[in-house]
Short mmCIF file of C-alpha atoms in Angstrom, two decimals:
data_model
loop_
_atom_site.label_atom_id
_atom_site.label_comp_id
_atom_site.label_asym_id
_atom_site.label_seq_id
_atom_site.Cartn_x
_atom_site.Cartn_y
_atom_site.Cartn_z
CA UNK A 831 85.39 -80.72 22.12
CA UNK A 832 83.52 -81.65 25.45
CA UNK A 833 82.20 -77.96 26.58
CA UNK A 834 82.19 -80.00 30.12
CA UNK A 835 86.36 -80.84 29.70
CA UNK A 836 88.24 -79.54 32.49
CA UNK A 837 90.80 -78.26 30.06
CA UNK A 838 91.70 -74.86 28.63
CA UNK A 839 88.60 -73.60 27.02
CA UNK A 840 86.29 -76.23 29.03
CA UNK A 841 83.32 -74.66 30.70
CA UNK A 842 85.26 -75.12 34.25
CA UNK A 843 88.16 -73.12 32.79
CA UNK A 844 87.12 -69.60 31.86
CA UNK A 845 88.39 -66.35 32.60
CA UNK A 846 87.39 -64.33 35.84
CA UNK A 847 85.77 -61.97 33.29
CA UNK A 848 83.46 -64.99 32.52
CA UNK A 849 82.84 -66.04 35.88
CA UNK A 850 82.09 -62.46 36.55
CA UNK A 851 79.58 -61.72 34.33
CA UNK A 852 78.04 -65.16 34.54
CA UNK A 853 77.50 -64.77 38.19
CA UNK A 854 76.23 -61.47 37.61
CA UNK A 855 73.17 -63.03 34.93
CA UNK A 856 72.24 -65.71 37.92
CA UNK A 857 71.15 -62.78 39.85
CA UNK A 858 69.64 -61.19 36.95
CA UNK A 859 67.13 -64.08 36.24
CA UNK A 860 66.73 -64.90 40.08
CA UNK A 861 64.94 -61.16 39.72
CA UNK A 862 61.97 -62.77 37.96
CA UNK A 863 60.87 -65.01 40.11
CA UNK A 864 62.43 -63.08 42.89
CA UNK A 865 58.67 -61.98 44.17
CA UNK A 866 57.35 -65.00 43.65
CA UNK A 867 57.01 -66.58 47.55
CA UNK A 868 56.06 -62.87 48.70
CA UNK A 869 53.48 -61.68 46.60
CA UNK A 870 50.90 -62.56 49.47
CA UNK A 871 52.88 -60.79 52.06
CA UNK A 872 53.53 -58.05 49.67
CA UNK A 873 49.61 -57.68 49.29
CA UNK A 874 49.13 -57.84 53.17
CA UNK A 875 51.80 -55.90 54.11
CA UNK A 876 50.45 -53.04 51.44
CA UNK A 877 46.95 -53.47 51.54
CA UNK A 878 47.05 -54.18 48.76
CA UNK A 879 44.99 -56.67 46.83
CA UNK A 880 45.91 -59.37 44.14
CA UNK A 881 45.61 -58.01 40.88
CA UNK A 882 47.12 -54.74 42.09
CA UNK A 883 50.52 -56.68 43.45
CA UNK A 884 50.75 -58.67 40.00
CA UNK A 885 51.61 -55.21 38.36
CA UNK A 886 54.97 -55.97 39.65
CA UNK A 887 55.32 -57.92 37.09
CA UNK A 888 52.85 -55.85 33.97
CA UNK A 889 55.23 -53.22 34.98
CA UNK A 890 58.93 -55.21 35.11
CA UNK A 891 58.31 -56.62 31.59
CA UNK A 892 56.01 -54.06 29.59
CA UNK A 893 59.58 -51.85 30.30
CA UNK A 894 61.57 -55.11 29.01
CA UNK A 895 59.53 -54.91 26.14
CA UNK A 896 59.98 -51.38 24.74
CA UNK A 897 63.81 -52.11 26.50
CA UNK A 898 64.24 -54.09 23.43
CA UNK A 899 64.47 -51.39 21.08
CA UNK A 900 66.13 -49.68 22.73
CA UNK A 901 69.22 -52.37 23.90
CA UNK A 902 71.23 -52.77 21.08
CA UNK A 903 71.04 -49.15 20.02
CA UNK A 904 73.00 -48.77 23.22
CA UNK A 905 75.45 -51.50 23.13
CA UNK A 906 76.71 -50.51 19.72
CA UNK A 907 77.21 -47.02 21.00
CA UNK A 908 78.96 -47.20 24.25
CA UNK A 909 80.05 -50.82 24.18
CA UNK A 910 78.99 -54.52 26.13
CA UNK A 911 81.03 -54.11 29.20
CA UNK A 912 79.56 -49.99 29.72
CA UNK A 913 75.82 -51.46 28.62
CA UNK A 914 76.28 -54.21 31.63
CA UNK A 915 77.59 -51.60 34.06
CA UNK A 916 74.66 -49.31 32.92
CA UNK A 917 72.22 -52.04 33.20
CA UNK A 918 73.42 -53.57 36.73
CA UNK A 919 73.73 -49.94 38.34
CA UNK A 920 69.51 -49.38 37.39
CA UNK A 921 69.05 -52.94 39.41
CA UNK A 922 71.09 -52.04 42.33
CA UNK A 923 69.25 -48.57 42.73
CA UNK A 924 65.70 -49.25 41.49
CA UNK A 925 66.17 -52.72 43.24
CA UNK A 926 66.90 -50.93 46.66
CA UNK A 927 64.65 -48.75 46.00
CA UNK A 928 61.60 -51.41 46.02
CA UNK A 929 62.42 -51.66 49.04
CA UNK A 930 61.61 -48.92 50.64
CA UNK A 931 58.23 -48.50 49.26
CA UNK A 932 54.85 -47.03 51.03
CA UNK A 933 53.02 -48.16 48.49
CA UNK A 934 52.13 -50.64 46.15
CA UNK A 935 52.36 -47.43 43.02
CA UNK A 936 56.10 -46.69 44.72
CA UNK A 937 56.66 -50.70 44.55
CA UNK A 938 55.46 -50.92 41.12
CA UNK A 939 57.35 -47.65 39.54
CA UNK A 940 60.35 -48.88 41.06
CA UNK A 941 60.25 -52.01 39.26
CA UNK A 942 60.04 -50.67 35.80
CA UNK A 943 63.01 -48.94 36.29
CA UNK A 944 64.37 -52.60 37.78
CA UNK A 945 63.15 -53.84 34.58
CA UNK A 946 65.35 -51.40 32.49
CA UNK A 947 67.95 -52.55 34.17
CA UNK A 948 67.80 -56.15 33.57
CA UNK A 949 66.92 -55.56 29.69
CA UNK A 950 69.87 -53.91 29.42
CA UNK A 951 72.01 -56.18 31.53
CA UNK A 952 70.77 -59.61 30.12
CA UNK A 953 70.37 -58.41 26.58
CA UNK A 954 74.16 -58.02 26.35
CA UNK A 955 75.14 -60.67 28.90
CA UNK A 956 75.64 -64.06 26.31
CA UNK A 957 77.55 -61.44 23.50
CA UNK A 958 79.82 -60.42 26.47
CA UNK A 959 79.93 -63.82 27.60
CA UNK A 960 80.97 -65.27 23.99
CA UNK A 961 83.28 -62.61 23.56
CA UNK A 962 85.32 -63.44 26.52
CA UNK A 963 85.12 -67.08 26.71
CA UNK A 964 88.25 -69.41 25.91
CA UNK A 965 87.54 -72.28 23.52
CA UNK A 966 84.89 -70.76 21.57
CA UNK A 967 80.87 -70.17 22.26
CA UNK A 968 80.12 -73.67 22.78
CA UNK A 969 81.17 -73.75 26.74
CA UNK A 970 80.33 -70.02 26.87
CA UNK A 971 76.80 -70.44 25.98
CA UNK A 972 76.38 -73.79 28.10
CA UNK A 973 77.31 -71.82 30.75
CA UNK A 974 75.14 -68.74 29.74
CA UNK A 975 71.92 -70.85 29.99
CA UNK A 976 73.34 -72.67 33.44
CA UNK A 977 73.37 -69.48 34.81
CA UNK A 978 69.71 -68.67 33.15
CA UNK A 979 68.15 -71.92 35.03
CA UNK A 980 70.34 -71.52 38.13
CA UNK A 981 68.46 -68.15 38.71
CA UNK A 982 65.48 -69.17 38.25
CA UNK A 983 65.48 -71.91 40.34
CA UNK A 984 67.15 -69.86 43.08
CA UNK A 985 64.91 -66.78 42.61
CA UNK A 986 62.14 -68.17 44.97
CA UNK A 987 64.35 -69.80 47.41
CA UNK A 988 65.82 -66.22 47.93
CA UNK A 989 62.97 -64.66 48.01
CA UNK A 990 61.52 -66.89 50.31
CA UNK A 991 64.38 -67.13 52.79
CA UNK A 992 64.51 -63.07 52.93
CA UNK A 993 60.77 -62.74 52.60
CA UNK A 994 59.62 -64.50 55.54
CA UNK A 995 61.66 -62.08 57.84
CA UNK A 996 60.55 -59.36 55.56
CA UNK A 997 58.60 -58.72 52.37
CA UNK A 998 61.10 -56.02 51.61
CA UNK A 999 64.70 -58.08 52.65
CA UNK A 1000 64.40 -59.50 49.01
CA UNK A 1001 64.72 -56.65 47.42
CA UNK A 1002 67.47 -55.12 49.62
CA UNK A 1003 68.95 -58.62 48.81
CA UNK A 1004 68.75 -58.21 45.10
CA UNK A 1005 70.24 -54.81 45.20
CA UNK A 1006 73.60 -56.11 47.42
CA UNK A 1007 74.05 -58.99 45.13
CA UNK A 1008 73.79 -56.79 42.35
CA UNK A 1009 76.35 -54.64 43.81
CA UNK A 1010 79.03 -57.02 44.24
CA UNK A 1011 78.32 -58.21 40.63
CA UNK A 1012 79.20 -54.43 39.62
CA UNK A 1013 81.92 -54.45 41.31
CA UNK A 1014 83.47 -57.81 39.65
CA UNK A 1015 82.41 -56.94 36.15
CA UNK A 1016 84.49 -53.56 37.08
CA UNK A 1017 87.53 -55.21 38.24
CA UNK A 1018 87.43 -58.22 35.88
CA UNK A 1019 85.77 -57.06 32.60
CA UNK A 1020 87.83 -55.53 29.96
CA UNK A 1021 85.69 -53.42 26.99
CA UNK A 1022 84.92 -55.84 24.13
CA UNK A 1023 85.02 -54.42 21.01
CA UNK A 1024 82.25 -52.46 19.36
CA UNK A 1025 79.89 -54.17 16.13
CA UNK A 1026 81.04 -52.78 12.99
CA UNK A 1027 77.74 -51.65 12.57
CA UNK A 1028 75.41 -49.15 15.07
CA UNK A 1029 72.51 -50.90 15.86
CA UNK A 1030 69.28 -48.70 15.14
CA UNK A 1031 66.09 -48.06 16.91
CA UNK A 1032 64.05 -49.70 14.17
CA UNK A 1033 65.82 -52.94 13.32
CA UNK A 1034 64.39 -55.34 15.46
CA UNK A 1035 60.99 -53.86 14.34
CA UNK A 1036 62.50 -54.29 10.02
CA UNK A 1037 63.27 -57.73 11.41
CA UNK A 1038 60.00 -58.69 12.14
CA UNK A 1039 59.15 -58.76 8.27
CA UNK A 1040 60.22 -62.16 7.76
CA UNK A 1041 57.36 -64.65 8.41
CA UNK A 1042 59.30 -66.82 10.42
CA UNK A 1043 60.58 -64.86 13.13
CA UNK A 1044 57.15 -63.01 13.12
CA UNK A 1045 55.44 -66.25 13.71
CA UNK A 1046 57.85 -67.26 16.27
CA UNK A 1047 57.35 -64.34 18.15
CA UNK A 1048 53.55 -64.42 17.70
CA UNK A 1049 53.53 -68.22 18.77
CA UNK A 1050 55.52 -67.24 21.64
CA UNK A 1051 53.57 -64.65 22.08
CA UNK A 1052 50.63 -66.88 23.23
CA UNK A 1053 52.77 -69.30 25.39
CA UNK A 1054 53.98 -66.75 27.50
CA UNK A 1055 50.56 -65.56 28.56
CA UNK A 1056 50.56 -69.31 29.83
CA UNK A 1057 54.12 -69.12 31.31
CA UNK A 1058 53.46 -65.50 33.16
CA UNK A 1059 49.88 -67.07 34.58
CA UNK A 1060 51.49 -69.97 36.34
CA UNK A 1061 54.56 -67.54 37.75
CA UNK A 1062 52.53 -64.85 38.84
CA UNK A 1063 48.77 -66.06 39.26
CA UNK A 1064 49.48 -69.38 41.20
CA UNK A 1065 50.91 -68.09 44.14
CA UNK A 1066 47.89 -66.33 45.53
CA UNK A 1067 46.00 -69.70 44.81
CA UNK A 1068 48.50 -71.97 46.49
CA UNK A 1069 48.16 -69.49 48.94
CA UNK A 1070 51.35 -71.03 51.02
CA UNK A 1071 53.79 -69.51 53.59
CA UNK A 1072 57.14 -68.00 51.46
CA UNK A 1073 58.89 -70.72 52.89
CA UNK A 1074 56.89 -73.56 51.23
CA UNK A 1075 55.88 -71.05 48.05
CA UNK A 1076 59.49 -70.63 47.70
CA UNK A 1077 60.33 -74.25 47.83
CA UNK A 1078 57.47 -75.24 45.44
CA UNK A 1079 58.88 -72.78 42.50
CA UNK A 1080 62.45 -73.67 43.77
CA UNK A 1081 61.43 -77.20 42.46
CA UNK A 1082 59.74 -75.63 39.16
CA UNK A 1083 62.80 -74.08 38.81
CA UNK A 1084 65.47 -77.20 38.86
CA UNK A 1085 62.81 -78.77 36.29
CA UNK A 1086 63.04 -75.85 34.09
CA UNK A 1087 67.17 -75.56 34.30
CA UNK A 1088 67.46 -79.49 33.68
CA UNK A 1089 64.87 -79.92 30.85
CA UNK A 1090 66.27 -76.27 29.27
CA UNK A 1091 69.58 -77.54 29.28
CA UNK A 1092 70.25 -81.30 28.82
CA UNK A 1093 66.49 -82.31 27.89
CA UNK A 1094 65.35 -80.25 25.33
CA UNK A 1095 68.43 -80.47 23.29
CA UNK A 1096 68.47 -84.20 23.14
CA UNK A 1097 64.83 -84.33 22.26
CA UNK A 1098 64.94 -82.21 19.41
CA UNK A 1099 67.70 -84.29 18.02
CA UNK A 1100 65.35 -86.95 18.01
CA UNK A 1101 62.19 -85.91 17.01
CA UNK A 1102 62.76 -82.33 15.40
CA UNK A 1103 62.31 -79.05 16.75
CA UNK A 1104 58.58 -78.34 15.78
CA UNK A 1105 57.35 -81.26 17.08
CA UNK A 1106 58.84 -81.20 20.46
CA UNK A 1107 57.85 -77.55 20.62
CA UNK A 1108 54.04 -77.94 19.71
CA UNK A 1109 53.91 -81.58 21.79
CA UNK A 1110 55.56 -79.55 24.78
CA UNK A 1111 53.29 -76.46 24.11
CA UNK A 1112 49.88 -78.86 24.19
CA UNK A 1113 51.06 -80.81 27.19
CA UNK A 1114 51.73 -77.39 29.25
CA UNK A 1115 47.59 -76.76 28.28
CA UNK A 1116 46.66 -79.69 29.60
CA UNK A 1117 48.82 -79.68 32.75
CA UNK A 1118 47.50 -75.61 33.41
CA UNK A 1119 43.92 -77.15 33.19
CA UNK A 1120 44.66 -79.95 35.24
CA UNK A 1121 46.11 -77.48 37.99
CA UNK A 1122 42.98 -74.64 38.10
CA UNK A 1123 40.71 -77.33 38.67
CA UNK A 1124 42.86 -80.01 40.87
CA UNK A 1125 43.24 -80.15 44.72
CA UNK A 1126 45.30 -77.92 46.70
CA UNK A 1127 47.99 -81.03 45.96
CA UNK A 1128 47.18 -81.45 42.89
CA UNK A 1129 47.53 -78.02 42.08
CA UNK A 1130 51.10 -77.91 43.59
CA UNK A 1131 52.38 -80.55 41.61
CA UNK A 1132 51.39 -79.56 37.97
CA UNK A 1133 52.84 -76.11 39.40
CA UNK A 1134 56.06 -77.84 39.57
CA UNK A 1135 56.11 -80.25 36.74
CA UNK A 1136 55.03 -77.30 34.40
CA UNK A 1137 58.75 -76.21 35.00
CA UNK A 1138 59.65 -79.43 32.60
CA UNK A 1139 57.28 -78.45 29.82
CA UNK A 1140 58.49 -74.24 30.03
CA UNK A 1141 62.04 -75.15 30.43
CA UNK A 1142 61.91 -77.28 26.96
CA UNK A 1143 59.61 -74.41 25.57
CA UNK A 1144 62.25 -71.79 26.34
CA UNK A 1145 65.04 -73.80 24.24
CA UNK A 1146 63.88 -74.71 21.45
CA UNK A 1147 61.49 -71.17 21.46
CA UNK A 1148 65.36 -69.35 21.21
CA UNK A 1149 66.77 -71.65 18.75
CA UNK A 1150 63.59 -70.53 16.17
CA UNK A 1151 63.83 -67.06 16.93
CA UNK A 1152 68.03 -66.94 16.47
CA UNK A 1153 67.90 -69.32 13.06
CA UNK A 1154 64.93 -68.81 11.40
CA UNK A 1155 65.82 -65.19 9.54
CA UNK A 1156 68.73 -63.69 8.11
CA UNK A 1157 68.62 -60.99 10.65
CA UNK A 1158 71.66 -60.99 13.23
CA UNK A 1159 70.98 -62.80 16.19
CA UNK A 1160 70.54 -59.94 17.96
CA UNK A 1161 68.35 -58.10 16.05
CA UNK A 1162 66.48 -61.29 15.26
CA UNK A 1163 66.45 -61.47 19.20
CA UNK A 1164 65.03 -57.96 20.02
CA UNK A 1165 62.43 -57.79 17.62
CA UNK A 1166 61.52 -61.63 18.85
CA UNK A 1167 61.74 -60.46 22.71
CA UNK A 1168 59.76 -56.94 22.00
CA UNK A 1169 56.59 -59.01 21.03
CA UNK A 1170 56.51 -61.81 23.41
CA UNK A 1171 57.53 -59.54 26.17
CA UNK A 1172 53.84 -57.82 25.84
CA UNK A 1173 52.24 -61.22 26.82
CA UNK A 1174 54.42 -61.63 30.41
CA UNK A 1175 53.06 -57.96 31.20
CA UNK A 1176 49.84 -58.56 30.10
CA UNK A 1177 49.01 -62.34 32.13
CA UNK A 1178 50.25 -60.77 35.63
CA UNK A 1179 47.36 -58.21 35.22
CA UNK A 1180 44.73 -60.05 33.43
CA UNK A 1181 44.60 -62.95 35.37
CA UNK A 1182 43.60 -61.76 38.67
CA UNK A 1183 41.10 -59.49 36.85
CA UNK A 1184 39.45 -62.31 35.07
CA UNK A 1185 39.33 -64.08 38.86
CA UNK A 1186 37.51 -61.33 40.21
CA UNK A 1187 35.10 -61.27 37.20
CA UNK A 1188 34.48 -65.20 36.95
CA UNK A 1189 36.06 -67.80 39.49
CA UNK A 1190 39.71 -69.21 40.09
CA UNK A 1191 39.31 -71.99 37.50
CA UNK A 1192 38.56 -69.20 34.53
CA UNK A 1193 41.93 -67.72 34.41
CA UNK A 1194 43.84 -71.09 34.20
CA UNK A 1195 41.00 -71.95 31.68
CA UNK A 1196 42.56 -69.51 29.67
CA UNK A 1197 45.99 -69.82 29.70
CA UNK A 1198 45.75 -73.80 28.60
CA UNK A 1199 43.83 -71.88 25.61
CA UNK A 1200 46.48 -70.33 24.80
CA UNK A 1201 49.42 -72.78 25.19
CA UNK A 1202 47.22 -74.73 22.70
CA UNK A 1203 46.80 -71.71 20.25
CA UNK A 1204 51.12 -71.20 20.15
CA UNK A 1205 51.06 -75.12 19.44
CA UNK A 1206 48.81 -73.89 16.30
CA UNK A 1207 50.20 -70.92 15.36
CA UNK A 1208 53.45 -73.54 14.45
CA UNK A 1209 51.80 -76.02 12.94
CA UNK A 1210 49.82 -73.81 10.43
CA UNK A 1211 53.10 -71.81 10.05
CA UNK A 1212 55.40 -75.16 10.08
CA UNK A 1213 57.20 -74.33 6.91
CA UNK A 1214 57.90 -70.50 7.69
CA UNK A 1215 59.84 -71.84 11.14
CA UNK A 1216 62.12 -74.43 9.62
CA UNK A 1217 65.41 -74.25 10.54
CA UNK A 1218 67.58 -73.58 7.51
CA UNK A 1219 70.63 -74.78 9.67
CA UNK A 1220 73.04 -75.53 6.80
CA UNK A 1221 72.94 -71.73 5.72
CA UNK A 1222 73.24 -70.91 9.57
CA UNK A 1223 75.55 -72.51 11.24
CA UNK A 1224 78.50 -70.97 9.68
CA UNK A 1225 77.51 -67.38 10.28
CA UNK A 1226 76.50 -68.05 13.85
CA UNK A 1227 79.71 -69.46 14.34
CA UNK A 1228 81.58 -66.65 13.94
CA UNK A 1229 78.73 -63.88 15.04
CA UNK A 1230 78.90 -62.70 18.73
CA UNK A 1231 75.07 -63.60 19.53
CA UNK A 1232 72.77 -62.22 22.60
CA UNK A 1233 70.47 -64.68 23.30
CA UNK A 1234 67.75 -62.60 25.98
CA UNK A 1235 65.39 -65.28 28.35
CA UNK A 1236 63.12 -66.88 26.33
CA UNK A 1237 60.74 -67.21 28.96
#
């Protein structure tokens, strides 16, 4: 069945509970690249300088890291629809919060406790979603990673709009929206029923014993050092007005939701999975080089056409990570997201540093590096990540799945 038919269980015919929660994950992702348009004003408002504002980010996702553990130890406890409400309440208060800060140590407390939120929220989002969903996970999860490309296209543009007024009106924003997307989960969301089986603390780490996730997660690992420099290091050397900084990674964005969703899928069809991931990885090296060392135009364009190359990387990256063990999907998926996680906390910081030791060409030296070493890392370890889809596809069929942003 067409996941696009207009009929009962298309993707345009879903319950409200659907609709609710997969409004809900738009403004969830549009958190991440949220601050992207007003880290400048952020730093000049604060007095603050560049590698001190970037621990918005060190901070957001070494939470969502050690969040991972910690995720589906609470969903199999208290349930999707409580997790959601749990996770969406820390957004709207740590969120709001962010806004008010004096400081750049208030503004960077108060989003780890943002990024708690959103592990929580997102983690359990696609299971809910699934779970809900008329005509089976096909339109549900179409419409799961709509809403993941949706937000991140829109993230900037938000930010941008709110932040020119005010560096803070973005997060004030982010809190409100989050609000109302309590409030409909509340009102639309029934509980979904409970795994037969508690989740544990250690299972995503157990997980991690099979060579192919762990080389999944390691290659990832390295790519999103490369996909964390470009989203938090380039907009201090654009060094644009929110208002064209948002409209730059608005375009990123739209190149990442339409090469995520109806690019990727086609290409791996064509030429396999592995080779579309370590061509896409390589080609995301070269265009990083290309934009530390290019013109100020030159420089905004690779910006934006490095959207294409992440938004393919993000696909197929979630694909390996869900089908290459026998773990559940979303064990498999928090022991995946726990590793890779470290590397979007750890570019934010670094990158800024490694300006301030070298030059503004060094740290975009290095992340090409290391797109190119995840394009190694799965060709030496090729045969580990093949999909064994024919042993897959039955169980996944019938298993309620979390697939968290394989950024």
């Amino acid at each position: 069945m067409d996941p696009f038919d207009a009929g009962a269980g298309g993707l345009l015919r879903q319950p409200k509970a659907v609709w609710a929660t997969a409004g809900a994950s738009v403004v969830a992702f549009m958190g991440i690249g949220l601050v992207d348009p007003i880290l400048p004003s952020i730093a000049q408002g604060l007095n603050a300088t560049a590698s001190q504002v970037s621990l918005l980010f060190t901070s957001y996702f070494l939470i969502t890291a050690f969040a991972m553990l910690v995720t589906g130890f609470v969903s199999s406890r208290i349930g999707g629809r409580r997790t959601l409400l749990l996770g969406l309440a820390f957004v709207v208060v740590f969120a709001g919060l962010a806004g008010t800060s004096g400081s750049v140590a208030e503004l960077v407390g108060f989003r780890a406790g943002w990024g708690l939120g959103n592990a929580l929220f997102v983690s359990t989002a696609l299971a809910v979603i699934v779970g809900a969903a008329a005509g089976g996970s096909a339109a549900a999860i179409l419409l799961y990673e709509s809403a993941l490309g949706l937000g991140m296209a829109c993230g900037p543009l938000l930010g941008a709009l709110l932040g020119n007024a005010s560096w803070r009106y973005p997060f004030f924003g982010t809190a409100f929206l989050m609000a109302v997307g309590f409030l409909c989960i509340t009102a639309f969301l029934k509980e979904q029923p409970k795994p037969a089986r508690r989740t544990s603390l250690l299972d995503p780490i157990k997980a991690l014993g099979h060579g192919g996730l762990a080389s999944a997660a390691v290659s990832a690992f390295f790519y999103n050092y490369t996909f964390f420099t470009v989203l938090a290091f380039t907009p201090f050397v654009l060094n644009m007005t929110p208002y064209r900084s948002g409209a730059v990674f608005f375009a990123w964005g739209v190149l990442l939701a339409v090469f995520s969703v109806l690019v990727a899928p086609r290409m791996q069809a064509r030429f396999g999975s592995l080779k579309v991931l370590g061509g896409s990885l390589v080609l995301l090296g070269a265009d990083v080089l290309v934009l530390g060392y290019g013109d100020h135009t030159t420089a905004v364009v690779c910006t934006v056409l490095s959207g294409a190359f992440i938004g393919v990387n993000n696909t197929v990256y979630t694909e390996l990570a869900l089908g290459v063990s026998d773990a559940p999907r979303p064990v498999a998926s928090a022991g995946y997201n726990f590793v890779r996680w470290f590397a979007a906390a750890a570019a934010p910081f670094f990158a800024p540093k490694i300006e301030e030791w070298s030059n503004v060409h060094i740290p975009f030296v290095i992340a090409a590096v290391t797109a190119v070493v995840g394009a190694v890392v799965v060709f030496v370890r090729r045969d580990a990540l093949t999909h064994r889809v024919e042993q897959l596809e039955a169980r996944h069929a019938t298993e309620d799945g979390v697939t968290v942003f394989a950024g």
